[in-house]
mmCIF file of C-alpha atoms in Angstrom:
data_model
loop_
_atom_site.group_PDB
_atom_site.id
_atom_site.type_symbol
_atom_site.label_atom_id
_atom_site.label_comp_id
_atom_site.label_asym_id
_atom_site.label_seq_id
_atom_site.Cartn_x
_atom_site.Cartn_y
_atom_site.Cartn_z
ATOM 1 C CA UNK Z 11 -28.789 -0.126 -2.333
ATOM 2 C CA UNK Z 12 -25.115 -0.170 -0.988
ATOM 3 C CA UNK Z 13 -24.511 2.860 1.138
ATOM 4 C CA UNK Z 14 -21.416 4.888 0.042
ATOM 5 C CA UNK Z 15 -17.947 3.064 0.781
ATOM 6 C CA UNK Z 16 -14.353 4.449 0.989
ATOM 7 C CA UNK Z 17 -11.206 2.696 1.392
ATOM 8 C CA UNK Z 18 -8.880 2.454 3.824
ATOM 9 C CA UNK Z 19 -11.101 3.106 6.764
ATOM 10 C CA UNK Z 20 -7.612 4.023 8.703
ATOM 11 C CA UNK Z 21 -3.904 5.251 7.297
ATOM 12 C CA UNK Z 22 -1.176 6.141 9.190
ATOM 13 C CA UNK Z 23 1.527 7.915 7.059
ATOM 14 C CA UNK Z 24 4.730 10.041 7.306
ATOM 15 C CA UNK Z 25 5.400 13.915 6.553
ATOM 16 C CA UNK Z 26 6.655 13.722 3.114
ATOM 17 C CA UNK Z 27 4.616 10.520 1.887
ATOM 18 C CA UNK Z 28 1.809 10.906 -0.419
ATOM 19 C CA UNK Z 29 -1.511 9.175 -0.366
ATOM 20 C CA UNK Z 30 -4.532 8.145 -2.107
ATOM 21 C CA UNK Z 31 -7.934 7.282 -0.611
ATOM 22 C CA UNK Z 32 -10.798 5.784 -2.778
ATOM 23 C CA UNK Z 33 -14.484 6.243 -2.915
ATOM 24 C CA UNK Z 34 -17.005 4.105 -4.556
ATOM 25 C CA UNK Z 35 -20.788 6.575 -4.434
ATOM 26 C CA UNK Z 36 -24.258 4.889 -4.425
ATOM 27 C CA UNK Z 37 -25.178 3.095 -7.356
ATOM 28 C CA UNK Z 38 -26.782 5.150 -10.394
ATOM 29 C CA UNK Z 39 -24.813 8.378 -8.133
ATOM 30 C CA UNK Z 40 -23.034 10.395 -10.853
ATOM 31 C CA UNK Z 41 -21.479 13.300 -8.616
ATOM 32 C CA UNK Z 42 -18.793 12.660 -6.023
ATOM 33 C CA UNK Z 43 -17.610 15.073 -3.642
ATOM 34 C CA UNK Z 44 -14.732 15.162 -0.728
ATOM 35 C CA UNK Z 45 -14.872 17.266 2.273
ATOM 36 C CA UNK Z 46 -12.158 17.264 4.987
ATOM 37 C CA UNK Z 47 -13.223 17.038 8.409
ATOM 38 C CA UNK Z 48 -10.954 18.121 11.364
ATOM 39 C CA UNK Z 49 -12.111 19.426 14.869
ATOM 40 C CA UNK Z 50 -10.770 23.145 14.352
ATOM 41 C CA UNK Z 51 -11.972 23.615 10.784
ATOM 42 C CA UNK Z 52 -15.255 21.763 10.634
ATOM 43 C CA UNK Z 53 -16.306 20.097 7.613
ATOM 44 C CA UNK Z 54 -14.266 21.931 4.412
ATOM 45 C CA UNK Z 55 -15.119 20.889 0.667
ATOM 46 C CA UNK Z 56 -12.083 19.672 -1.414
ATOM 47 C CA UNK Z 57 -13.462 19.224 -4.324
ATOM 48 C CA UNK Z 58 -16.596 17.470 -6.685
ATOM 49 C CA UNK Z 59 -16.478 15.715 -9.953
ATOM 50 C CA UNK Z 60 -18.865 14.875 -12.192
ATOM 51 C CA UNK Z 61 -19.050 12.500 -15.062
ATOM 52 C CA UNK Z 62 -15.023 12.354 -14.698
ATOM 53 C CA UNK Z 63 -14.895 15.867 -14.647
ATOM 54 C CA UNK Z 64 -13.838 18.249 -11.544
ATOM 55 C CA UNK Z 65 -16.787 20.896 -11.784
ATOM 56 C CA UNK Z 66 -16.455 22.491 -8.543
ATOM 57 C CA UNK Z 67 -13.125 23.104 -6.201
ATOM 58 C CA UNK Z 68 -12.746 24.586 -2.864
ATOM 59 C CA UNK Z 69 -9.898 26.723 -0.822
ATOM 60 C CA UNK Z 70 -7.321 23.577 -1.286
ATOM 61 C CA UNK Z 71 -3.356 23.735 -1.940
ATOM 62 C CA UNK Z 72 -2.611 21.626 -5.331
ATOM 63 C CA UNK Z 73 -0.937 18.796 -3.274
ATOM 64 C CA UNK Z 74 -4.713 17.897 -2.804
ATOM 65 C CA UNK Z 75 -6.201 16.728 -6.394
ATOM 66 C CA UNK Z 76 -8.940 14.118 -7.495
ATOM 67 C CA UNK Z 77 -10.916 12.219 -10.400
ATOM 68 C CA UNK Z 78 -12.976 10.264 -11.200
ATOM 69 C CA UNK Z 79 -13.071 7.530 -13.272
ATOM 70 C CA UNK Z 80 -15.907 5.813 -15.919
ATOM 71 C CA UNK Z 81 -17.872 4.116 -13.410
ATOM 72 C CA UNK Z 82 -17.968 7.264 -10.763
ATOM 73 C CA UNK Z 83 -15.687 5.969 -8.121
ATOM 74 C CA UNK Z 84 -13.536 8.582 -7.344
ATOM 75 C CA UNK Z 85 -9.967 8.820 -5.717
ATOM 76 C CA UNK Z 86 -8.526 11.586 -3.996
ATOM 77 C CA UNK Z 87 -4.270 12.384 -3.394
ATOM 78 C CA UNK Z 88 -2.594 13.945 -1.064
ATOM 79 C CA UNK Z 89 1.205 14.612 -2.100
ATOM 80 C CA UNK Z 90 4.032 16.091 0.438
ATOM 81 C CA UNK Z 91 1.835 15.506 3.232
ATOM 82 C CA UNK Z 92 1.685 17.858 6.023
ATOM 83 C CA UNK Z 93 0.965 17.189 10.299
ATOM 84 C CA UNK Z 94 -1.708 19.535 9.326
ATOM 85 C CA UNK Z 95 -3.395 17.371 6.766
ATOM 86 C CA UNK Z 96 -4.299 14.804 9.582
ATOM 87 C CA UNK Z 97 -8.484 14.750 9.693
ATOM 88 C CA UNK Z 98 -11.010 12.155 8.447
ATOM 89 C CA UNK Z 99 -11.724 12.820 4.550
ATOM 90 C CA UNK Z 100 -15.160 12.268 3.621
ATOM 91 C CA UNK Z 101 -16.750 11.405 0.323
ATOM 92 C CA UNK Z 102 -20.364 12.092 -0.341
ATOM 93 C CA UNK Z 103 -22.460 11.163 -3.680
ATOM 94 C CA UNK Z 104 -25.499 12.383 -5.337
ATOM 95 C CA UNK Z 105 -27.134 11.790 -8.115
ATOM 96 C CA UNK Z 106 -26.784 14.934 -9.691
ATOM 97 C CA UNK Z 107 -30.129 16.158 -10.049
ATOM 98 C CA UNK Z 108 -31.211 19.623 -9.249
ATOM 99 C CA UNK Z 109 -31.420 19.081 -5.257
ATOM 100 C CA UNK Z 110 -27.901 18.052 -4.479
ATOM 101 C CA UNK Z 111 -28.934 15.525 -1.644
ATOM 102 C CA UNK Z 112 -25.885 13.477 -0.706
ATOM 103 C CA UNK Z 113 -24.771 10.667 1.420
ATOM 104 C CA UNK Z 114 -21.913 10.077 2.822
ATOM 105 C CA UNK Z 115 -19.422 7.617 3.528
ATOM 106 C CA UNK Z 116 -17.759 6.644 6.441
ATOM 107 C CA UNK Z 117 -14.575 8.181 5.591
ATOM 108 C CA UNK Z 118 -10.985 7.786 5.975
ATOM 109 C CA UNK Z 119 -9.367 8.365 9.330
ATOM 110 C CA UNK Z 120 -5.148 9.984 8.045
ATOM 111 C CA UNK Z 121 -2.977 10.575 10.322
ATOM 112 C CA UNK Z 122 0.334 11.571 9.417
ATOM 113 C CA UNK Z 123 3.404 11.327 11.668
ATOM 114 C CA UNK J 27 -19.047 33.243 -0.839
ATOM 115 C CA UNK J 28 -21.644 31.515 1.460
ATOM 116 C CA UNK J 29 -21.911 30.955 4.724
ATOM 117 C CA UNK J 30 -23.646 29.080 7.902
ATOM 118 C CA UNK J 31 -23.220 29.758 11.301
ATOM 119 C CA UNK J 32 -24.671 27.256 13.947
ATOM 120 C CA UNK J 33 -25.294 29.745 17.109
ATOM 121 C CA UNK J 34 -24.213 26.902 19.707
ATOM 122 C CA UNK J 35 -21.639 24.491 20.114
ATOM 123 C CA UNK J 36 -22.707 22.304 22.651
ATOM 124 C CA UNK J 37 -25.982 21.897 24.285
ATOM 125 C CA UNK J 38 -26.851 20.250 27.114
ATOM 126 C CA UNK J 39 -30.672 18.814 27.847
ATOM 127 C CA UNK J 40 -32.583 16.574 29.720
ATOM 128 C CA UNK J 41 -35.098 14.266 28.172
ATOM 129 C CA UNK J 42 -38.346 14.854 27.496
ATOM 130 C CA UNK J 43 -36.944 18.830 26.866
ATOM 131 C CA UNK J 44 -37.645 20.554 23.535
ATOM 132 C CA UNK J 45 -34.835 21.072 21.338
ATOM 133 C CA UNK J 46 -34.200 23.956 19.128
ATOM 134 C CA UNK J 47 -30.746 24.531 17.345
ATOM 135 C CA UNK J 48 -30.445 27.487 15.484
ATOM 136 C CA UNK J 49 -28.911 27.985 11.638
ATOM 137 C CA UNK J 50 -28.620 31.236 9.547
ATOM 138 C CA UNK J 51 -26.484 31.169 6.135
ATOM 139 C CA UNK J 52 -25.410 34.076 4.183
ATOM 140 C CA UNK J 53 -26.654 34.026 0.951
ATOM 141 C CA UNK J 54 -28.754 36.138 -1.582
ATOM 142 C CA UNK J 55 -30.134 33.554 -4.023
ATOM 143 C CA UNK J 56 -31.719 30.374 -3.863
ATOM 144 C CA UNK J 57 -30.247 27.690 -1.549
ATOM 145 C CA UNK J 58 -30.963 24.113 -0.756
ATOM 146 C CA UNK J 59 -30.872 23.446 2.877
ATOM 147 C CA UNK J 60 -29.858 20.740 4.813
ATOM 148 C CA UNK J 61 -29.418 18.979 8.740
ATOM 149 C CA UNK J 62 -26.912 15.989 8.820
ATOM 150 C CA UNK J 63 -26.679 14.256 12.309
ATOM 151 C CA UNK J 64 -23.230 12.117 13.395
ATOM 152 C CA UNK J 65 -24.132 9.718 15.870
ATOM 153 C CA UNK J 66 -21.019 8.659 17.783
ATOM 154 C CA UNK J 67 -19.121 6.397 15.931
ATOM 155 C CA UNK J 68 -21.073 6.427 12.732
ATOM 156 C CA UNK J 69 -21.028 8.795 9.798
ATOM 157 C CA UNK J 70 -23.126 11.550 8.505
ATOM 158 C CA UNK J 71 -26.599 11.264 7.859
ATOM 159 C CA UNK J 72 -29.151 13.516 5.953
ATOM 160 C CA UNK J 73 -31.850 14.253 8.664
ATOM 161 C CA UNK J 74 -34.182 16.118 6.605
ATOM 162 C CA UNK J 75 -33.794 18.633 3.440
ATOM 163 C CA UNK J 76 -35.656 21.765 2.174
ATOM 164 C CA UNK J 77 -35.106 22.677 -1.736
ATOM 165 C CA UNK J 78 -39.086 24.398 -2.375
ATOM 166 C CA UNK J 79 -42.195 24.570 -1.139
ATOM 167 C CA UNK J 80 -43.659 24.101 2.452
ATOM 168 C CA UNK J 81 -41.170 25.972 4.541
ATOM 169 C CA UNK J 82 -42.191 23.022 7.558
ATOM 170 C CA UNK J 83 -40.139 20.207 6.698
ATOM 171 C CA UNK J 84 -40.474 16.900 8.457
ATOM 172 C CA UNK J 85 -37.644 14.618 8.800
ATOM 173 C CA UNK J 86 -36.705 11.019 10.504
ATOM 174 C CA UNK J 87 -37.004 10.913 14.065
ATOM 175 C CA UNK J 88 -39.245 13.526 15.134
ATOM 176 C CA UNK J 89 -36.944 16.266 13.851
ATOM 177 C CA UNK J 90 -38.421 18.916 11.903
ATOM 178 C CA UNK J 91 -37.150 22.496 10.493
ATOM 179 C CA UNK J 92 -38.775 26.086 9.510
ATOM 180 C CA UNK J 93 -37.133 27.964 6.301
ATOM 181 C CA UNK J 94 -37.305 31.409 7.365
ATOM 182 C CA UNK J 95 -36.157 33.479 4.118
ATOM 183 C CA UNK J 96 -36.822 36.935 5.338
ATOM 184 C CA UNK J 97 -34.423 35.896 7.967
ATOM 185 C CA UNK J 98 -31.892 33.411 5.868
ATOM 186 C CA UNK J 99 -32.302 30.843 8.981
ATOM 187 C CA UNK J 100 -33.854 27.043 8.979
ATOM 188 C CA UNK J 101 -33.880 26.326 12.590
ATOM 189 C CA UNK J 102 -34.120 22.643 13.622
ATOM 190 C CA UNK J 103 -36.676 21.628 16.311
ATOM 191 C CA UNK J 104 -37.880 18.831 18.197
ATOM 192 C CA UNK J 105 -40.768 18.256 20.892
ATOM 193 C CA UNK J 106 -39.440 15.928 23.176
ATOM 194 C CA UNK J 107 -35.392 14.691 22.964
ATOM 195 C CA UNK J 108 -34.392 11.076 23.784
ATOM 196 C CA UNK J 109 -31.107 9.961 25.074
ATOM 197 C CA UNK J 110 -30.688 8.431 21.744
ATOM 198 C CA UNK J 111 -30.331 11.694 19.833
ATOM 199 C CA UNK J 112 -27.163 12.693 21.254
ATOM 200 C CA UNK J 113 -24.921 13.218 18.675
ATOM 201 C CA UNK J 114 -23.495 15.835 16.402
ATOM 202 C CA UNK J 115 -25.352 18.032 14.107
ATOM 203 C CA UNK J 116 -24.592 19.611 11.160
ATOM 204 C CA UNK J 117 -26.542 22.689 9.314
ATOM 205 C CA UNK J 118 -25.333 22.961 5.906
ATOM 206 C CA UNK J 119 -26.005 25.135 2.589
ATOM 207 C CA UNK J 120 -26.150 24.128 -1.059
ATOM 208 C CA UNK J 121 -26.063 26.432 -3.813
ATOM 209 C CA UNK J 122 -24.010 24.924 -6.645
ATOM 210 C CA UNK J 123 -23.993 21.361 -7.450
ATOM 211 C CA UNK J 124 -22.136 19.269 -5.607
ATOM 212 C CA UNK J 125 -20.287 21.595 -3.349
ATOM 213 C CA UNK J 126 -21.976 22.173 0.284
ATOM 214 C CA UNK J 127 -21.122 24.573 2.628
ATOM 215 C CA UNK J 128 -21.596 23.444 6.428
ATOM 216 C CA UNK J 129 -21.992 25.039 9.629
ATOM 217 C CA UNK J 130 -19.010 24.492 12.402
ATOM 218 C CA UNK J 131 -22.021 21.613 14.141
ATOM 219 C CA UNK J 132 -23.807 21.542 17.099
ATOM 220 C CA UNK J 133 -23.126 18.543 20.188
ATOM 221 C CA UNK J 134 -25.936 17.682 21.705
ATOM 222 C CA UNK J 135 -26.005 15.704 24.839
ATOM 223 C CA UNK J 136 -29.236 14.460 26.019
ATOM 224 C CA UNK J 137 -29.288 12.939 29.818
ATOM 225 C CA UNK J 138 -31.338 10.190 30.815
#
């Protein structure tokens, strides 16, 4: 099976600008989730959807927001970016059974200028 | 809200030492526990997983954890360490879905 994939691997974007990164889970992989990773702050959970439906948030601002569509690939956006929100974004799928395993992707590397 | 706290940040050991990292989460009901390991320049991967059962969980590589409930840790171990198993590690809780809650890691440097 295909590992998880995200797209782009790198962005470089401006205070101000908005973004969107992509994630396509595991085949068969129903939940998707998004964690931000960043040296001081560890690895923080955005947010998970599930069958196109955001079922659990974390401690996020609303210029950070998510869904997913049909197939389960999942985008994330970042709007009014901030220095701050420079980190690698990670996206992790799971099937959705009762033991939450999930696998991550390689994630996105933002940097914003 | 949970939480996990990894008791080092960096640890330093030779190889052929024994490796223990240390995890304890804060939380009351049942939890499904987790070590990730970042090799450098590659992503996260699940190193081994306990939802039920034998607290002794076995995982790739030689790496194996204890559940301790009474004492809300699951410690990671390992006999001998290679120079290959530098990298990152990552304790992490799960207690609803697909939200996980993760320790701040632990970098391990093993010298040859």
């Amino acid at each position: 099976k295909a590992g998880v994939t995200q797209t782009p691997r790198y962005l470089i974007k401006t205070r101000g600008q908005q973004v969107t990164l992509s994630c396509s889970p595991i085949s068969g992989h129903r939940s998707v989730s998004w964690y931000q990773q960043t040296p001081g702050q560890g690895l923080q959970f955005l947010f998970e959807y599930f069958s196109e439906t955001q079922r659990n948030k974390g401690n996020f601002p609303g210029r950070f927001s998510g869904r997913q569509f049909s197939n389960s690939r999942s985008e994330m956006n970042v709007s009014t970016l901030e220095l701050g929100d420079s980190a690698l974004y990670l996206c992790a799928s799971t099937w959705g059974g009762a033991t939450y395993e999930q696998y991550f992707g390689p994630g996105t590397r933002l940097t914003v200028t | 809200a949970q939480s996990v706290s990894q008791h080092n940040h960096h640890v330093i050991l030779s190889e052929a030492a024994s490796l223990e990292l240390g995890c304890n989460y804060s939380y009351g009901g049942t939890v499904n526990l987790f070590w990730y390991v970042q090799y450098p320049g590659q992503h996260l991967q699940l190193l081994l997983k306990y939802f039920s059962g034998d607290p002794l969980v076995k995982g790739i590589k030689g790496f194996e954890a204890e559940f301790i409930k009474s004492k809300f840790s699951f410690n990671l171990r390992k006999p001998s360490v290679q120079w290959s198993d530098t990298a990152e590690y990552f304790c992490a809780v799960n207690t609803n879905a697909g939200k996980s809650t993760f320790g701040d890691g632990t970098t391990l440097t093993v010298k040859p």
